[in-house]
Amino acid sequence: MFDYERFEDDLVQQMLVVFNHWIEQAHDIYSLDCERGMESIGAIANTTHYLEKQADTDSEDYWYYKYCEEEWDLFDTFKTISADLSKCLDDNKSVFTSQKEPYKYSEVFDKHCDEIIKHCKNALVRFRKAINKNHSDILLNFHMRGYWDSDDRVEIFQSVNSESASKEYSEHIEEFA
């Protein structure tokens, strides 16, 4: 049905390509973003410079602009990987949605979604290892808009960032989640 291992490998490689391009311009790469519908995937990043233009550190909106992916500066859709995701959806339309309720996902889709999420998390851990020697200060996250609750988001953030960054993130999550 779908080659999840290749998906993960391709994801790590594409994140490295985009990261290396962005790091030439700026720092503070934060997030991997994937829609619940599993039709596309890409990277979203912010820069300290852009964050400073949005809010001062003492502003009540600071944490929102620091951690809310929808407010960030850089975006890249991984076109080839997204095309593979879309093709999988098209090829499996009859098993991914209910025949009685076409807008309701099936258990087969839920399993596919779980596999995609698992491999995205694995890719993020692998990406962290690849960049950690020279860029351990860069914050990483895996985000699916409207999918996880605050506890899930904190758990994912903690899995790829330092203890101090995770503490800050969890202390302010209600301000941006």
PDB file of C-alpha atoms in Angstrom:
ATOM      1  CA  MET A   1       0.000   0.000   0.000  1.00  0.00           C
ATOM      2  CA  PHE A   2       2.502   2.657   1.120  1.00  0.00           C
ATOM      3  CA  ASP A   3       6.244   2.379   1.708  1.00  0.00           C
ATOM      4  CA  TYR A   4       6.520   3.912   5.189  1.00  0.00           C
ATOM      5  CA  GLU A   5      10.248   3.201   5.514  1.00  0.00           C
ATOM      6  CA  ARG A   6      10.999   5.004   2.239  1.00  0.00           C
ATOM      7  CA  PHE A   7       8.676   7.825   3.358  1.00  0.00           C
ATOM      8  CA  GLU A   8      10.708   8.229   6.564  1.00  0.00           C
ATOM      9  CA  ASP A   9      14.044   8.141   4.728  1.00  0.00           C
ATOM     10  CA  ASP A  10      12.808  10.644   2.140  1.00  0.00           C
ATOM     11  CA  LEU A  11      11.499  12.876   4.896  1.00  0.00           C
ATOM     12  CA  VAL A  12      14.839  12.971   6.711  1.00  0.00           C
ATOM     13  CA  GLN A  13      16.653  13.757   3.464  1.00  0.00           C
ATOM     14  CA  GLN A  14      14.217  16.507   2.488  1.00  0.00           C
ATOM     15  CA  MET A  15      14.376  18.071   5.961  1.00  0.00           C
ATOM     16  CA  LEU A  16      18.170  18.155   5.682  1.00  0.00           C
ATOM     17  CA  VAL A  17      18.016  19.774   2.237  1.00  0.00           C
ATOM     18  CA  VAL A  18      15.576  22.460   3.372  1.00  0.00           C
ATOM     19  CA  PHE A  19      17.367  22.974   6.680  1.00  0.00           C
ATOM     20  CA  ASN A  20      20.740  23.452   4.981  1.00  0.00           C
ATOM     21  CA  HIS A  21      19.181  25.974   2.610  1.00  0.00           C
ATOM     22  CA  TRP A  22      17.486  27.874   5.439  1.00  0.00           C
ATOM     23  CA  ILE A  23      20.468  27.774   7.799  1.00  0.00           C
ATOM     24  CA  GLU A  24      22.447  29.756   5.233  1.00  0.00           C
ATOM     25  CA  GLN A  25      19.854  32.531   5.688  1.00  0.00           C
ATOM     26  CA  ALA A  26      18.962  32.281   9.390  1.00  0.00           C
ATOM     27  CA  HIS A  27      18.540  30.069  12.477  1.00  0.00           C
ATOM     28  CA  ASP A  28      15.712  28.775  14.692  1.00  0.00           C
ATOM     29  CA  ILE A  29      14.254  25.938  12.670  1.00  0.00           C
ATOM     30  CA  TYR A  30      11.321  24.733  14.737  1.00  0.00           C
ATOM     31  CA  SER A  31       8.743  22.472  13.201  1.00  0.00           C
ATOM     32  CA  LEU A  32       7.625  19.738  10.897  1.00  0.00           C
ATOM     33  CA  ASP A  33       3.992  20.282   9.909  1.00  0.00           C
ATOM     34  CA  CYS A  34       1.603  17.640   8.542  1.00  0.00           C
ATOM     35  CA  GLU A  35      -2.110  17.980   7.874  1.00  0.00           C
ATOM     36  CA  ARG A  36      -4.550  15.405   9.360  1.00  0.00           C
ATOM     37  CA  GLY A  37      -5.784  14.491   5.894  1.00  0.00           C
ATOM     38  CA  MET A  38      -2.296  13.148   5.132  1.00  0.00           C
ATOM     39  CA  GLU A  39      -2.223  14.828   1.736  1.00  0.00           C
ATOM     40  CA  SER A  40       0.856  16.993   2.243  1.00  0.00           C
ATOM     41  CA  ILE A  41       3.857  17.503   4.433  1.00  0.00           C
ATOM     42  CA  GLY A  42       6.443  20.218   4.762  1.00  0.00           C
ATOM     43  CA  ALA A  43       8.614  22.229   7.095  1.00  0.00           C
ATOM     44  CA  ILE A  44       7.832  25.505   8.784  1.00  0.00           C
ATOM     45  CA  ALA A  45      10.512  27.569  10.495  1.00  0.00           C
ATOM     46  CA  ASN A  46      10.982  30.830  12.254  1.00  0.00           C
ATOM     47  CA  THR A  47      13.920  33.139  12.709  1.00  0.00           C
ATOM     48  CA  THR A  48      14.868  35.202  15.717  1.00  0.00           C
ATOM     49  CA  HIS A  49      14.814  38.287  13.493  1.00  0.00           C
ATOM     50  CA  TYR A  50      11.248  37.608  12.346  1.00  0.00           C
ATOM     51  CA  LEU A  51      10.099  36.808  15.879  1.00  0.00           C
ATOM     52  CA  GLU A  52      11.526  40.116  17.118  1.00  0.00           C
ATOM     53  CA  LYS A  53       9.496  41.940  14.447  1.00  0.00           C
ATOM     54  CA  GLN A  54       6.302  40.220  15.668  1.00  0.00           C
ATOM     55  CA  ALA A  55       6.616  40.705  19.440  1.00  0.00           C
ATOM     56  CA  ASP A  56       8.976  41.953  22.132  1.00  0.00           C
ATOM     57  CA  THR A  57      10.105  39.440  24.746  1.00  0.00           C
ATOM     58  CA  ASP A  58       8.006  41.206  27.390  1.00  0.00           C
ATOM     59  CA  SER A  59       4.877  41.313  25.210  1.00  0.00           C
ATOM     60  CA  GLU A  60       1.899  39.179  26.180  1.00  0.00           C
ATOM     61  CA  ASP A  61       1.909  37.814  22.597  1.00  0.00           C
ATOM     62  CA  TYR A  62       5.560  36.756  22.652  1.00  0.00           C
ATOM     63  CA  TRP A  63       4.986  33.030  23.365  1.00  0.00           C
ATOM     64  CA  TYR A  64       2.250  32.872  20.751  1.00  0.00           C
ATOM     65  CA  TYR A  65       4.567  34.205  18.050  1.00  0.00           C
ATOM     66  CA  LYS A  66       7.505  32.128  19.259  1.00  0.00           C
ATOM     67  CA  TYR A  67       5.723  28.769  19.135  1.00  0.00           C
ATOM     68  CA  CYS A  68       2.648  29.122  16.890  1.00  0.00           C
ATOM     69  CA  GLU A  69       3.672  27.583  13.566  1.00  0.00           C
ATOM     70  CA  GLU A  70       0.995  29.457  11.635  1.00  0.00           C
ATOM     71  CA  GLU A  71       2.792  32.732  12.427  1.00  0.00           C
ATOM     72  CA  TRP A  72       6.260  31.779  11.216  1.00  0.00           C
ATOM     73  CA  ASP A  73       8.439  33.127   8.455  1.00  0.00           C
ATOM     74  CA  LEU A  74       9.662  30.199   6.364  1.00  0.00           C
ATOM     75  CA  PHE A  75       7.641  27.451   4.723  1.00  0.00           C
ATOM     76  CA  ASP A  76       8.435  24.636   2.329  1.00  0.00           C
ATOM     77  CA  THR A  77       6.093  21.950   1.042  1.00  0.00           C
ATOM     78  CA  PHE A  78       7.916  18.733   0.291  1.00  0.00           C
ATOM     79  CA  LYS A  79       6.380  18.384  -3.173  1.00  0.00           C
ATOM     80  CA  THR A  80       7.555  14.881  -4.093  1.00  0.00           C
ATOM     81  CA  ILE A  81       6.718  13.396  -0.691  1.00  0.00           C
ATOM     82  CA  SER A  82       3.372  15.220  -0.685  1.00  0.00           C
ATOM     83  CA  ALA A  83       2.629  13.825  -4.149  1.00  0.00           C
ATOM     84  CA  ASP A  84       3.271  10.314  -2.811  1.00  0.00           C
ATOM     85  CA  LEU A  85       0.905  10.966   0.103  1.00  0.00           C
ATOM     86  CA  SER A  86      -1.797  12.275  -2.238  1.00  0.00           C
ATOM     87  CA  LYS A  87      -1.376   9.337  -4.594  1.00  0.00           C
ATOM     88  CA  CYS A  88      -1.785   6.940  -1.675  1.00  0.00           C
ATOM     89  CA  LEU A  89      -5.013   8.714  -0.717  1.00  0.00           C
ATOM     90  CA  ASP A  90      -6.317   8.569  -4.286  1.00  0.00           C
ATOM     91  CA  ASP A  91      -5.326   4.937  -4.759  1.00  0.00           C
ATOM     92  CA  ASN A  92      -7.008   3.911  -1.503  1.00  0.00           C
ATOM     93  CA  LYS A  93     -10.076   6.141  -1.513  1.00  0.00           C
ATOM     94  CA  SER A  94     -12.411   3.164  -1.299  1.00  0.00           C
ATOM     95  CA  VAL A  95     -10.746   1.764   1.829  1.00  0.00           C
ATOM     96  CA  PHE A  96      -9.807   5.031   3.533  1.00  0.00           C
ATOM     97  CA  THR A  97     -13.331   6.422   3.741  1.00  0.00           C
ATOM     98  CA  SER A  98     -16.614   4.915   4.749  1.00  0.00           C
ATOM     99  CA  GLN A  99     -18.835   3.894   1.845  1.00  0.00           C
ATOM    100  CA  LYS A 100     -21.880   5.019   3.818  1.00  0.00           C
ATOM    101  CA  GLU A 101     -20.356   8.302   4.996  1.00  0.00           C
ATOM    102  CA  PRO A 102     -17.777   9.465   2.407  1.00  0.00           C
ATOM    103  CA  TYR A 103     -16.333  12.166   4.672  1.00  0.00           C
ATOM    104  CA  LYS A 104     -15.694   9.784   7.560  1.00  0.00           C
ATOM    105  CA  TYR A 105     -12.300   8.072   7.742  1.00  0.00           C
ATOM    106  CA  SER A 106     -12.169   4.286   8.099  1.00  0.00           C
ATOM    107  CA  GLU A 107     -10.098   2.183  10.502  1.00  0.00           C
ATOM    108  CA  VAL A 108      -7.759   1.441   7.595  1.00  0.00           C
ATOM    109  CA  PHE A 109      -7.121   5.173   7.183  1.00  0.00           C
ATOM    110  CA  ASP A 110      -6.615   5.567  10.938  1.00  0.00           C
ATOM    111  CA  LYS A 111      -3.938   2.840  10.811  1.00  0.00           C
ATOM    112  CA  HIS A 112      -2.321   4.603   7.847  1.00  0.00           C
ATOM    113  CA  CYS A 113      -2.423   7.885   9.768  1.00  0.00           C
ATOM    114  CA  ASP A 114      -0.828   6.211  12.799  1.00  0.00           C
ATOM    115  CA  GLU A 115       1.959   4.823  10.611  1.00  0.00           C
ATOM    116  CA  ILE A 116       2.587   8.212   9.004  1.00  0.00           C
ATOM    117  CA  ILE A 117       2.749   9.842  12.436  1.00  0.00           C
ATOM    118  CA  LYS A 118       5.094   7.160  13.783  1.00  0.00           C
ATOM    119  CA  HIS A 119       7.448   7.596  10.830  1.00  0.00           C
ATOM    120  CA  CYS A 120       7.303  11.397  11.043  1.00  0.00           C
ATOM    121  CA  LYS A 121       8.329  11.185  14.706  1.00  0.00           C
ATOM    122  CA  ASN A 122      11.119   8.750  13.802  1.00  0.00           C
ATOM    123  CA  ALA A 123      12.270  11.087  11.034  1.00  0.00           C
ATOM    124  CA  LEU A 124      12.346  14.013  13.447  1.00  0.00           C
ATOM    125  CA  VAL A 125      14.489  12.048  15.920  1.00  0.00           C
ATOM    126  CA  ARG A 126      16.851  11.057  13.099  1.00  0.00           C
ATOM    127  CA  PHE A 127      16.948  14.666  11.883  1.00  0.00           C
ATOM    128  CA  ARG A 128      17.810  15.837  15.419  1.00  0.00           C
ATOM    129  CA  LYS A 129      20.727  13.396  15.533  1.00  0.00           C
ATOM    130  CA  ALA A 130      21.935  14.592  12.126  1.00  0.00           C
ATOM    131  CA  ILE A 131      21.994  18.291  13.063  1.00  0.00           C
ATOM    132  CA  ASN A 132      22.672  18.072  16.788  1.00  0.00           C
ATOM    133  CA  LYS A 133      26.470  18.387  16.670  1.00  0.00           C
ATOM    134  CA  ASN A 134      26.414  21.826  15.032  1.00  0.00           C
ATOM    135  CA  HIS A 135      22.862  22.981  15.779  1.00  0.00           C
ATOM    136  CA  SER A 136      21.760  21.617  19.140  1.00  0.00           C
ATOM    137  CA  ASP A 137      20.196  25.001  19.984  1.00  0.00           C
ATOM    138  CA  ILE A 138      17.621  24.787  17.196  1.00  0.00           C
ATOM    139  CA  LEU A 139      14.178  23.822  18.440  1.00  0.00           C
ATOM    140  CA  LEU A 140      12.285  21.075  16.620  1.00  0.00           C
ATOM    141  CA  ASN A 141       8.701  19.956  16.732  1.00  0.00           C
ATOM    142  CA  PHE A 142       6.196  17.847  14.832  1.00  0.00           C
ATOM    143  CA  HIS A 143       2.854  19.564  14.524  1.00  0.00           C
ATOM    144  CA  MET A 144      -0.483  18.504  13.120  1.00  0.00           C
ATOM    145  CA  ARG A 145      -2.859  21.438  13.231  1.00  0.00           C
ATOM    146  CA  GLY A 146      -5.836  20.711  15.461  1.00  0.00           C
ATOM    147  CA  TYR A 147      -4.944  17.051  16.008  1.00  0.00           C
ATOM    148  CA  TRP A 148      -3.082  16.774  19.334  1.00  0.00           C
ATOM    149  CA  ASP A 149      -3.932  18.111  22.746  1.00  0.00           C
ATOM    150  CA  SER A 150      -1.407  20.086  24.803  1.00  0.00           C
ATOM    151  CA  ASP A 151      -0.034  17.008  26.577  1.00  0.00           C
ATOM    152  CA  ASP A 152       0.652  15.261  23.260  1.00  0.00           C
ATOM    153  CA  ARG A 153       2.365  18.351  21.895  1.00  0.00           C
ATOM    154  CA  VAL A 154       4.587  18.680  24.960  1.00  0.00           C
ATOM    155  CA  GLU A 155       5.524  14.988  24.796  1.00  0.00           C
ATOM    156  CA  ILE A 156       6.608  15.290  21.161  1.00  0.00           C
ATOM    157  CA  PHE A 157       8.542  18.496  21.844  1.00  0.00           C
ATOM    158  CA  GLN A 158      10.334  16.871  24.796  1.00  0.00           C
ATOM    159  CA  SER A 159      11.411  13.923  22.660  1.00  0.00           C
ATOM    160  CA  VAL A 160      13.664  16.092  20.448  1.00  0.00           C
ATOM    161  CA  ASN A 161      14.614  19.153  22.498  1.00  0.00           C
ATOM    162  CA  SER A 162      16.576  19.979  25.624  1.00  0.00           C
ATOM    163  CA  GLU A 163      15.089  19.857  29.094  1.00  0.00           C
ATOM    164  CA  SER A 164      15.209  23.659  29.481  1.00  0.00           C
ATOM    165  CA  ALA A 165      13.540  24.275  26.099  1.00  0.00           C
ATOM    166  CA  SER A 166      10.888  21.660  26.922  1.00  0.00           C
ATOM    167  CA  LYS A 167      10.208  23.324  30.270  1.00  0.00           C
ATOM    168  CA  GLU A 168       9.684  26.706  28.580  1.00  0.00           C
ATOM    169  CA  TYR A 169       7.458  25.161  25.915  1.00  0.00           C
ATOM    170  CA  SER A 170       5.262  23.344  28.421  1.00  0.00           C
ATOM    171  CA  GLU A 171       4.996  26.385  30.712  1.00  0.00           C
ATOM    172  CA  HIS A 172       3.605  28.501  27.870  1.00  0.00           C
ATOM    173  CA  ILE A 173       1.675  25.994  25.749  1.00  0.00           C
ATOM    174  CA  GLU A 174      -1.720  27.432  26.633  1.00  0.00           C
ATOM    175  CA  GLU A 175      -0.625  30.717  25.065  1.00  0.00           C
ATOM    176  CA  PHE A 176      -0.124  29.246  21.589  1.00  0.00           C
ATOM    177  CA  ALA A 177      -1.779  25.830  21.383  1.00  0.00           C
TER     178      ALA A 177
END
